[in-house]
XYZ file of C-alpha atoms in Angstrom:
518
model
C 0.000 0.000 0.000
C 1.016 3.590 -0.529
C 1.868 5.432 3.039
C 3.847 8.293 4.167
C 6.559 8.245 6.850
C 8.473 10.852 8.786
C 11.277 11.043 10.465
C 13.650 9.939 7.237
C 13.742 13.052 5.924
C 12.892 17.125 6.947
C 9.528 16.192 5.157
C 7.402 12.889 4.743
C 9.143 10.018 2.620
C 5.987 7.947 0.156
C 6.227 4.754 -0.148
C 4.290 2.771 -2.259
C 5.029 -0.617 -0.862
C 4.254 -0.963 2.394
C 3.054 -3.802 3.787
C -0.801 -3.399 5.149
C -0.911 -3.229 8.768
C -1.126 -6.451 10.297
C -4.432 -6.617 12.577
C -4.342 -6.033 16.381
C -6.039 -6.860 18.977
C -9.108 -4.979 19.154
C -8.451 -2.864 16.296
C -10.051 -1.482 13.437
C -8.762 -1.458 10.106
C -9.854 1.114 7.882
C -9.364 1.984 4.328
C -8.557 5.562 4.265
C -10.541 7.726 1.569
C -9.161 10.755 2.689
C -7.136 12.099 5.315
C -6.598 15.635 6.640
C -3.296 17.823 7.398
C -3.017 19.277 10.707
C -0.028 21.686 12.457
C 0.580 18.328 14.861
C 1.789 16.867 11.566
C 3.926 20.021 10.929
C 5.422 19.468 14.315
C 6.261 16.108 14.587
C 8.817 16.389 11.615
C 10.210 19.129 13.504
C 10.295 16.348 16.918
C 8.569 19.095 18.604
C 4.754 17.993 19.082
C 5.434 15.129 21.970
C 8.074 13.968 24.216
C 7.483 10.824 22.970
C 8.356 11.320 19.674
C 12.122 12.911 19.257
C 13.927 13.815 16.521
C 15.094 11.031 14.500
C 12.426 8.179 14.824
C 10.900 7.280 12.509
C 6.869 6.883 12.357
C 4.290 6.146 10.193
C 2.506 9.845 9.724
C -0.605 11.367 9.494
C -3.540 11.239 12.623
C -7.222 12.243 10.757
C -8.435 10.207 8.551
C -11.895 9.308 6.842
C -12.979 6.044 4.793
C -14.569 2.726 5.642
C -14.077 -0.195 8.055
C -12.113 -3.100 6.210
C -11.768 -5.514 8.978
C -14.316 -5.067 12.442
C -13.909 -5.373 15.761
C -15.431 -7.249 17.855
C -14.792 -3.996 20.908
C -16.861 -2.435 18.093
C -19.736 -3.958 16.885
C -21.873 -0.679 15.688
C -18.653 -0.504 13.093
C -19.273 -3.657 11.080
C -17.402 -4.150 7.861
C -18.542 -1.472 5.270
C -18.883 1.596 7.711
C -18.153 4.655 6.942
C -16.235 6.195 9.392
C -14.309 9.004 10.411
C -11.400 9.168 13.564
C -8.041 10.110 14.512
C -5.266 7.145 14.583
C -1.271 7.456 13.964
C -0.900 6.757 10.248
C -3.510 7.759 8.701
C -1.693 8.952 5.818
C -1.996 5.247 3.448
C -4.548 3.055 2.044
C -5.173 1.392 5.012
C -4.916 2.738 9.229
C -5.346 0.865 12.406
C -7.722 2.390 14.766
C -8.779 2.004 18.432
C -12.895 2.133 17.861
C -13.151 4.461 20.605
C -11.290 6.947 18.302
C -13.859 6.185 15.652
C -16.876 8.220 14.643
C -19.537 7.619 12.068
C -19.918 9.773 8.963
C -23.021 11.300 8.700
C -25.248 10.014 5.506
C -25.386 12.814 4.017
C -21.594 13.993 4.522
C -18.874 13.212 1.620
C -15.591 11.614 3.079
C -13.675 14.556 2.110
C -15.752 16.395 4.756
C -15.848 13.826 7.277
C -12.075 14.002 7.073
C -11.650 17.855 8.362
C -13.912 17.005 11.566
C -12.581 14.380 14.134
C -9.311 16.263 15.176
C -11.278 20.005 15.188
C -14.473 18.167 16.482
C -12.547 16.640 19.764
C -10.181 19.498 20.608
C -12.632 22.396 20.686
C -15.370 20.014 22.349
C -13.117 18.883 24.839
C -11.733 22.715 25.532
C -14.869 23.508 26.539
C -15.579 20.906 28.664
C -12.270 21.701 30.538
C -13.541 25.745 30.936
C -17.172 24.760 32.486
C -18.842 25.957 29.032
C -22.667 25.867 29.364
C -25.498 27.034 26.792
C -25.602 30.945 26.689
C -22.129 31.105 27.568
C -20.430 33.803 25.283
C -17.029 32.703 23.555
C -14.016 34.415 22.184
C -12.210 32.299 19.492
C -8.849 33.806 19.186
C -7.695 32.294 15.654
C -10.503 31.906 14.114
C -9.990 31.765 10.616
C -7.597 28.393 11.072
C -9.063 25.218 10.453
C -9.921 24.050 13.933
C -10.787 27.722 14.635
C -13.589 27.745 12.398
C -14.918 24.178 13.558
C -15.001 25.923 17.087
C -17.361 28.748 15.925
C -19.938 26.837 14.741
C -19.257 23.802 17.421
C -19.721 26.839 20.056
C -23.307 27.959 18.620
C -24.576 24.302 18.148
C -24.002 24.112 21.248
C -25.915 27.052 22.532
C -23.413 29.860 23.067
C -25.129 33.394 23.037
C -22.452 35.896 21.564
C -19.739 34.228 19.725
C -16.507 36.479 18.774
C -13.818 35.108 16.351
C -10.492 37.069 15.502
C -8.187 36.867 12.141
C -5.398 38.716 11.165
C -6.436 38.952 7.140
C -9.232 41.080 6.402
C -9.984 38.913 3.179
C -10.561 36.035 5.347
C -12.896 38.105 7.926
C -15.995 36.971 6.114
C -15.374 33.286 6.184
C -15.536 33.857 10.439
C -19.736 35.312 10.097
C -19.841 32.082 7.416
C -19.130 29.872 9.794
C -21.403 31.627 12.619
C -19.633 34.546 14.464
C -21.655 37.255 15.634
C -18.827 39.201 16.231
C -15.415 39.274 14.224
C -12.225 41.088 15.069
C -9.137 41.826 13.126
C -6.161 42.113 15.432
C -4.462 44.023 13.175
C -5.991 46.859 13.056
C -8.309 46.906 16.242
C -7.272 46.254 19.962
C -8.804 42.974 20.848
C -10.253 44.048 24.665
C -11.617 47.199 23.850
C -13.564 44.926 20.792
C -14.240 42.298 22.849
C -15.720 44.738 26.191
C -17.449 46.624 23.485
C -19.104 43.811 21.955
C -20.054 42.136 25.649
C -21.485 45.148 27.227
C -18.232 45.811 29.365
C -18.037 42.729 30.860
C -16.163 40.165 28.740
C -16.528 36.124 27.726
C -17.215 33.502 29.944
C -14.826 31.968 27.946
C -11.357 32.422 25.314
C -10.564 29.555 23.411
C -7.024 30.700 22.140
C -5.437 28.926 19.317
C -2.476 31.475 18.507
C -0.260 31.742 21.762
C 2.141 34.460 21.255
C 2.316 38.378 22.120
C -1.479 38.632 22.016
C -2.093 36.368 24.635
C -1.317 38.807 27.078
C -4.320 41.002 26.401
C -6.748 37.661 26.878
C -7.292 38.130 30.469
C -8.558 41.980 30.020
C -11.269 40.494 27.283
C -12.284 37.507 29.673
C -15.406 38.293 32.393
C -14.422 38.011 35.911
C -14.243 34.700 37.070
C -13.710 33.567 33.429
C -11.391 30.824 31.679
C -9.242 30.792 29.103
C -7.965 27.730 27.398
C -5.074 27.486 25.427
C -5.390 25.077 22.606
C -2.353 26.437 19.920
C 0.529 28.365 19.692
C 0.933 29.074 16.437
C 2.856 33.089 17.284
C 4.856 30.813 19.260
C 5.095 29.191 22.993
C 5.912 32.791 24.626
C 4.616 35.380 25.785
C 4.345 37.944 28.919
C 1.610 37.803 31.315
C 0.320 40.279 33.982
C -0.067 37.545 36.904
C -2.041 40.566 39.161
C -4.596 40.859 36.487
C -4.942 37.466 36.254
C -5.222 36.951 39.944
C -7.232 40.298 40.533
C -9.970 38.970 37.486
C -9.557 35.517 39.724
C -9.514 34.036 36.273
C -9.122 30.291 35.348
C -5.883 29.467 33.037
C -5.925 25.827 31.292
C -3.777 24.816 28.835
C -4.479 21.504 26.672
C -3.309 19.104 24.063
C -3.390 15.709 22.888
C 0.145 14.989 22.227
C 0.338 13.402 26.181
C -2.649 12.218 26.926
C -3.346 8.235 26.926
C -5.202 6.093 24.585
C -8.164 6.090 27.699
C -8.647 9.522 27.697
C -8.420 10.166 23.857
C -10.951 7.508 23.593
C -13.225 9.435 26.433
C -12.383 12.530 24.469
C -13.937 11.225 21.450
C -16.466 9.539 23.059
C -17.670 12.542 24.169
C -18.790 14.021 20.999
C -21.630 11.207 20.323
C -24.052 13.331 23.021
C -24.952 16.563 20.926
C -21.760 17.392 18.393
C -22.288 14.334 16.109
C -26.275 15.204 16.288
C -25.298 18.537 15.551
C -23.319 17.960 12.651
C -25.581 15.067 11.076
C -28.373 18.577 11.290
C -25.897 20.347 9.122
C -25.087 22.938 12.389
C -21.185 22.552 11.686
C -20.256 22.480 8.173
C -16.963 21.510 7.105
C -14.936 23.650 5.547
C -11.675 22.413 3.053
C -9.462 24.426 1.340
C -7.703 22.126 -1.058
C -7.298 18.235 -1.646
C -3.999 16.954 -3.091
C -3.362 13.535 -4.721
C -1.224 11.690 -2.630
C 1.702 12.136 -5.059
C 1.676 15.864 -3.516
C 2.128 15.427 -0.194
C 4.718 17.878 0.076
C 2.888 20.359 -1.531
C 0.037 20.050 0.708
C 2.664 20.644 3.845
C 4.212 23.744 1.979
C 0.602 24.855 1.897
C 0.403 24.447 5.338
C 3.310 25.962 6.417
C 2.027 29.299 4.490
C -0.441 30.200 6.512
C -2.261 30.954 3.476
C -5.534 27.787 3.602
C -8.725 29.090 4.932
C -10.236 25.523 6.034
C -8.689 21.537 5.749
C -6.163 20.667 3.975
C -6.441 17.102 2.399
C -5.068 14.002 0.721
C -7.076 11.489 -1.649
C -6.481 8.552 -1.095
C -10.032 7.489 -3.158
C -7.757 6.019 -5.913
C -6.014 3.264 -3.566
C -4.901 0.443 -4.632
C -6.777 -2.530 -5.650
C -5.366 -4.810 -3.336
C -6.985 -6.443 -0.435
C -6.050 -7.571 3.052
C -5.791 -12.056 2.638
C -7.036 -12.513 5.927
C -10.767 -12.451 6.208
C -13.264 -14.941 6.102
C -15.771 -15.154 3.022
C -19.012 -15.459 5.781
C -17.810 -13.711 8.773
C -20.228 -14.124 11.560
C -22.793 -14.853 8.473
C -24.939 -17.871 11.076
C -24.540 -16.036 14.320
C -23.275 -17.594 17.636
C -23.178 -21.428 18.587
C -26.113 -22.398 20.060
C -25.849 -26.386 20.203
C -22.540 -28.915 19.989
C -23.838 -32.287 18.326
C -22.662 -36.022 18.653
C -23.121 -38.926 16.788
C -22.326 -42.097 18.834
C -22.914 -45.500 18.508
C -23.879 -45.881 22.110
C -26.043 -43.081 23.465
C -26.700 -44.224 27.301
C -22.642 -44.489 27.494
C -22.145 -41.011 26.143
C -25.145 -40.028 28.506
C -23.367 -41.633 31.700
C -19.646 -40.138 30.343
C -21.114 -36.704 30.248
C -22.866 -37.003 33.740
C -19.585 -38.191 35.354
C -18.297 -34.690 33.772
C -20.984 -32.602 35.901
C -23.044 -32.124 32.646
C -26.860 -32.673 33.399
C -29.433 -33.494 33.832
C -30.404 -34.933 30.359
C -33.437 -35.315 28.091
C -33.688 -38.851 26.277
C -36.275 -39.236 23.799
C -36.437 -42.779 22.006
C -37.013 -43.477 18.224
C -37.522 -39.994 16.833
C -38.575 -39.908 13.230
C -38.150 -36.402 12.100
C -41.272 -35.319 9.688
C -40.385 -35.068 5.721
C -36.575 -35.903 6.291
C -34.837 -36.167 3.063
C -31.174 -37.311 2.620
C -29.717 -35.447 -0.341
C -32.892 -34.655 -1.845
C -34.487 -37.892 -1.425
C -36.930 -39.284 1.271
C -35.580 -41.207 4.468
C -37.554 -42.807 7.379
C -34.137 -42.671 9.495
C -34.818 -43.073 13.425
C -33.123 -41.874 15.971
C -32.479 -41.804 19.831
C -31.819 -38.257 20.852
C -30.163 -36.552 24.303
C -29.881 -33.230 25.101
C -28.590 -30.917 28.085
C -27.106 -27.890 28.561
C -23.686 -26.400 30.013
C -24.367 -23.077 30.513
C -25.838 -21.412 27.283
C -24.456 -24.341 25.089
C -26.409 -27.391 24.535
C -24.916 -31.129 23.946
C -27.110 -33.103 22.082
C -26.018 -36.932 21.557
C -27.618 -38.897 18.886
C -27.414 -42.633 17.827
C -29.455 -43.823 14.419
C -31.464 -46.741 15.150
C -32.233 -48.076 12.091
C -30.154 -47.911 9.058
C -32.080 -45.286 6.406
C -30.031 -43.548 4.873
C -28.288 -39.798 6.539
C -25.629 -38.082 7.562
C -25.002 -39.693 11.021
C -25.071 -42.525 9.320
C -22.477 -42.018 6.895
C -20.424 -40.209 10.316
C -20.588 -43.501 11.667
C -19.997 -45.567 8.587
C -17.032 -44.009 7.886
C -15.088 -44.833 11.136
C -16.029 -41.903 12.670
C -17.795 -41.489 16.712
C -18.080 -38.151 18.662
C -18.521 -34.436 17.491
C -20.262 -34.300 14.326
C -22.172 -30.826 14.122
C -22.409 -27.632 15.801
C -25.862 -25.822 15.012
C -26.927 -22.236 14.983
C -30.884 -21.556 16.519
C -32.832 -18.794 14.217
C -36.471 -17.345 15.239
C -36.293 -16.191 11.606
C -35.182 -19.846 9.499
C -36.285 -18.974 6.299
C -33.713 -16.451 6.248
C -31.317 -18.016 6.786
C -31.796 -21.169 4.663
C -32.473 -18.937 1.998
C -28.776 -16.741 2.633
C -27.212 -20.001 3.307
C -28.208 -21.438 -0.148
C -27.451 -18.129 -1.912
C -23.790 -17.855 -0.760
C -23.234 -21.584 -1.907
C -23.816 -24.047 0.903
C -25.659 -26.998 -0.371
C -27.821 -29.073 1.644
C -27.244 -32.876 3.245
C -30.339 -33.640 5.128
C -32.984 -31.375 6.145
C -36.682 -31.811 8.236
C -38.476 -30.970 10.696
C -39.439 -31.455 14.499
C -42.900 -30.245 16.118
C -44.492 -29.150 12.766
C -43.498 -26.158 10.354
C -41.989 -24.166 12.901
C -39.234 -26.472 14.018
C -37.313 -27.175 10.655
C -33.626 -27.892 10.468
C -30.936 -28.689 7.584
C -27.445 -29.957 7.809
C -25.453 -28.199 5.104
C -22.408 -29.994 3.505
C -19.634 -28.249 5.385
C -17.636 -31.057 7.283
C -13.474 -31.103 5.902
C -13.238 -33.390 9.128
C -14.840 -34.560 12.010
C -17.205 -32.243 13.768
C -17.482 -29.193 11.349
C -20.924 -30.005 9.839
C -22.923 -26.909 10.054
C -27.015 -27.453 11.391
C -29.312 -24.423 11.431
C -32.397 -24.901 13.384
C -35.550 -23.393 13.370
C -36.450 -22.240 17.167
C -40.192 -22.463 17.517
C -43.067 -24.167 19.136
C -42.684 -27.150 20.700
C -38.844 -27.735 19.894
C -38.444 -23.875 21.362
C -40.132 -24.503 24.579
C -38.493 -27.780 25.428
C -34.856 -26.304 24.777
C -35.697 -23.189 27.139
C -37.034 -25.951 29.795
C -33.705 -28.145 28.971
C -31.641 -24.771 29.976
C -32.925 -24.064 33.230
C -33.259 -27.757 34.331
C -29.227 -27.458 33.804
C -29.419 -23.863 35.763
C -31.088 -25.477 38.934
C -29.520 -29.511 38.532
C -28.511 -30.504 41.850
C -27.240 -33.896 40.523
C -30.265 -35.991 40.730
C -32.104 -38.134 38.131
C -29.588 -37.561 35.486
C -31.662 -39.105 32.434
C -35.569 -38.106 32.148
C -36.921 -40.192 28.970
C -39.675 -38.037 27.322
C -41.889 -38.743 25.027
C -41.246 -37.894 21.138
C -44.776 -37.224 20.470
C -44.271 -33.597 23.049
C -42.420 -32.763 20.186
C -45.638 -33.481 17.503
C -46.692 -30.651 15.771
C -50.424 -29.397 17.280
C-alpha cells in the first residue's frame, strides 16, 4: 500500500510498498478515503509535538483520517465491515490505518468523506476545551484564531451548542468573512483593532465567559482583560509561538481560570473518552448540518509535500487534504468469506454408537441433567434430496448457554449420522446455529453456496432444520435450526433444568410425540 513516513527526511518520505498493517487486537482497520493535514503533523517532523516522539524516529505519519471499516472489531460492533467512518489514529496517511474504535466516529449520511475528514481532530479538541472551561449554553465565547481550520470548527461547534455571543479574531481582512460564514456574531481583526476594547465593546463591558485561544504568542497577554471576571481561558495552539508575557495581578485580581491543553500526552483512555464525548450533541449537531466543514484544497497523494508547503504558508482558509479514493486494488488475505454470516453457537452435536454411554460419560463430567427421547422420526426428512424414514435416539442438556445433544441412528435409512458412523467416525459431528427467523437463513445459506445434506423438521413447520455440507473433518458439519413451538419450549425448559440440577435423576426419557406438531 502507498503510506507516508516521517522522520527519514525534513519532510514525509511515500512509499508505495508498504506492507498493510497487520491486525491487532481490538483494532479497526480502515481503508482511508481521505485524510486531513493538521499543524501536529507540521510538528512532529520538527520532533517538537510530543516527548514521545524525538527527533530522528521514525513513524508512520498522518492522525485524521476518513474512509470505511475493512476488517471489524469485535470492541466495536456498531462498526461492522462497510462503515463509513471518520477518527483520529497514527498513520492515517496510506490506504489502510489501524484504529482504536473508541477513536472512531460515524460519517453522517449525508456527509462526503472529504468532509468527514476535516472534523474528528477540530471536532474533539474544541469540544473537549470547553468541557475543561465549564462551558454551558448561553455562555459567550471568544475564538482567538478563528480563521484556522480548527478555529472555524469551534465557531460553529460553540453555537450548536448554545453559546449566546460568539466572537472570532483573524489577522487577514480577506478572510474576515469566512468567520460570520461559519457563525460569528462578532469578528475582530487584530491588526488593526485592539482585541479588549472589541471584545468589552461587543459584551457590554463585561467580557466572555470563555477564550478559546489557538495562537499563543504576544497577544495572549491582552486575553485576560477580554475575559469576564471569574472567566477561563484555554489554550489550545501556539501558532505566534510558545511565549509570551503575562500580567499575573490581572490574572489573579480577574480571579480568572488558566488551562492549557493538548493531545500529544494524553493516553489512549482519555483520547478515547475525548472522542467519546462528541456522540451526546456534536455528532447530532453535525448530522443537522449545524457545523459544516470547511476544506481548502485536496492533493493527490503524489503531492504530499505540496500540501505541507501549503500548510506551512499560513495561506488555507479551512482543511487541507489528501485522496487517497484512488487506492490500490489490493486487499487484506485474511478475512473470512461469511464472517459471523450464522450467528453464535447455540448447540454442539454427537453422533455415537452408544447413546446411554455417552449419557453416563457426560454425567460423570458434571453435565446434566439430560433429556432422552427414544425413536424420533423427524417429519419429511430427506437425505440429499431424497426421502428417508431414518430413526433416531436423541439426548440433550445444557452447560451453561451451550447445549450437547447426543444422537445414535437406530435403524439404518439412509443420513448423515449414518455415513459419520460408517465411515469410522464417533463423537462431534455438528455444531448448530438456533434462528427465530429460518427462512432467512436457509435462503442466505443457499445463496452464498452451501448446499444441503439432510434437512426436516421437528414439532411441525416451525421447528425445521438442515445440515449443510460443510464437514473437511470430524465435527465441522454446520445445522441451522428453526427455534419455535414445541422444539423452542423444550430447549428453554432443557436450559434451566441445567441452571437449577442438583445432581439428581440424570436421564428423564420423554416422550417424542411432546415434540408433535399441534
Amino acid at each position: 500500500m502507498r503510506a507516508l513516513i516521517g522522520g527519514l527526511e525534513p519532510d514525509w518520505v511515500a512509499k508505495g510498498d508498504t506492507a498493510i498493517p497487520a491486525m491487532k487486537l481490538g483494532a479497526l482497520r480502515v481503508r482511508v478515503i481521505a485524510a486531513a493535514l493538521n499543524r501536529a503533523d507540521l510538528y512532529m517532523l520538527e520532533g517538537t509535538y510530543s516527548p514521545n516522539l524525538k527527533p530522528g524516529d521514525v513513524y508512520p505519519a498522518g492522525m485524521e483520517f476518513a474512509g470505511v471499516v475493512e476488517t471489524s472489531s469485535p470492541l466495536a460492533p456498531q462498526y461492522p465491515v462497510g462503515t463509513r467512518v471518520m477518527g483520529v489514529t497514527m498513520g492515517a496517511f496510506a490506504d489502510y490505518a489501524l484504529c482504536d474504535p473508541r477513536m472512531v466516529l460515524p460519517i453522517p449520511e449525508s456527509m462526503s468523506f472529504e468532509e468527514a475528514a476535516t472534523l474528528p481532530v477540530a471536532l474533539a479538541t474544541e469540544n473537549d476545551a470547553l468541557t475543561q472551561a465549564g462551558f454551558t449554553s448561553g455562555d459567550s465565547v471568544l475564538i482567538v484564531g478563528g480563521t484556522t481550520s480548527i478555529g472555524l470548527i469551534s465557531i460553529a461547534l460553540a453555537k450548536a451548542l448554545g453559546a449566546g455571543t460568539v466572537i472570532a479574531t483573524t489577522t487577514s481582512a480577506d478572510k474576515r468573512p469566512a468567520l460570520i460564514d461559519a457563525g460569528a456574531d462578532v469578528t475582530i481583526d487584530t491588526t488593526t483593532e485592539d482585541l479588549p476594547a472589541a471584545v468589552l465593546a461587543a459584551t457590554g463591558g463585561r467580557g466572555v465567559d470563555v477564550t478559546l485561544d489557538h495562537i499563543g504568542g504576544e497577544l495572549f497577554a491582552h486575553l485576560p482583560a477580554a475575559t469576564r471576571i471569574g472567566g477561563t481561558i484555554v489554550n489550545i495552539g501556539r501558532l505566534a509561538g510558545p511565549g509570551t508575557s503575562l500580567d499575573l495581578d490581572q490574572l489573579a485580581f480577574r480571579r480568572q481560570r488558566l488551562i492549557g491543553t493538548t493531545f500529544s500526552v494524553r493516553t489512549p483512555d482519555e483520547l478515547g473518552e475525548v472522542c467519546g464525548a462528541l456522540h451526546a450533541a456534536v455528532l447530532p449537531a453535525v448530522a443537522a448540518g449545524r457545523i459544516q466543514p470547511r476544506i481548502d484544497k485536496i492533493f493527490p497523494f503524489e503531492r504530499a509535500i505540496d500540501a505541507a508547503e501549503r500548510l506551512r504558508s499560513n495561506e488555507a482558509l479551512g482543511k487541507i487534504l489528501l485522496s487517497f479514493a484512488d487506492g490500490p486494488a489490493e486487499e487484506p488475505a485474511d478475512r473470512a468469506p461469511v464472517a459471523n454470516f450464522f450467528g453464535s453457537i447455540t448447540q454442539l452435536g454427537y453422533v455415537v454408537h452408544d447413546i446411554d454411554a455417552s449419557i453416563e460419560g457426560f454425567v460423570k463430567c458434571g453435565i446434566g441433567p439430560w433429556f432422552l427421547l427414544r425413536n424420533v422420526q423427524p417429519e419429511n426428512f430427506t437425505y440429499n434430496g431424497t426421502s428417508s424414514g431414518m430413526a433416531m435416539d436423541v439426548a440433550v442438556a445444557n452447560s451453561g448457554n451451550i447445549q450437547i445433544e447426543i444422537i445414535t441412528p437406530v435403524n439404518d435409512e439412509p443420513s448423515m449420522y449414518r455415513d459419520f458412523l460408517h465411515a469410522g467416525n464417533e463423537g462431534l459431528q455438528h455444531f448448530a446455529y438456533w434462528s427465530t427467523d429460518y427462512q432467512d437463513l436457509y435462503d442466505r445459506a443457499l445463496a452464498a453456496g452451501f448446499t444441503v445434506g439432510q434437512e426436516g423438521q421437528l414439532g411441525g413447520p416451525t421447528g425445521r432444520f438442515a445440515y449443510l455440507q460443510t464437514e473437511h473433518h470430524p465435527g465441522t458439519c454446520i445445522e441451522i435450526s428453526d427455534l419455535g413451538g414445541a422444539k423452542a419450549q423444550l430447549f428453554e425448559y432443557v436450559k434451566l433444568a441445567a441452571e437449577n440440577w442438583d445432581g439428581t435423576h440424570p436421564v428423564q426419557v420423554i416422550d417424542p410425540a411432546m415434540l408433535a406438531a399441534g
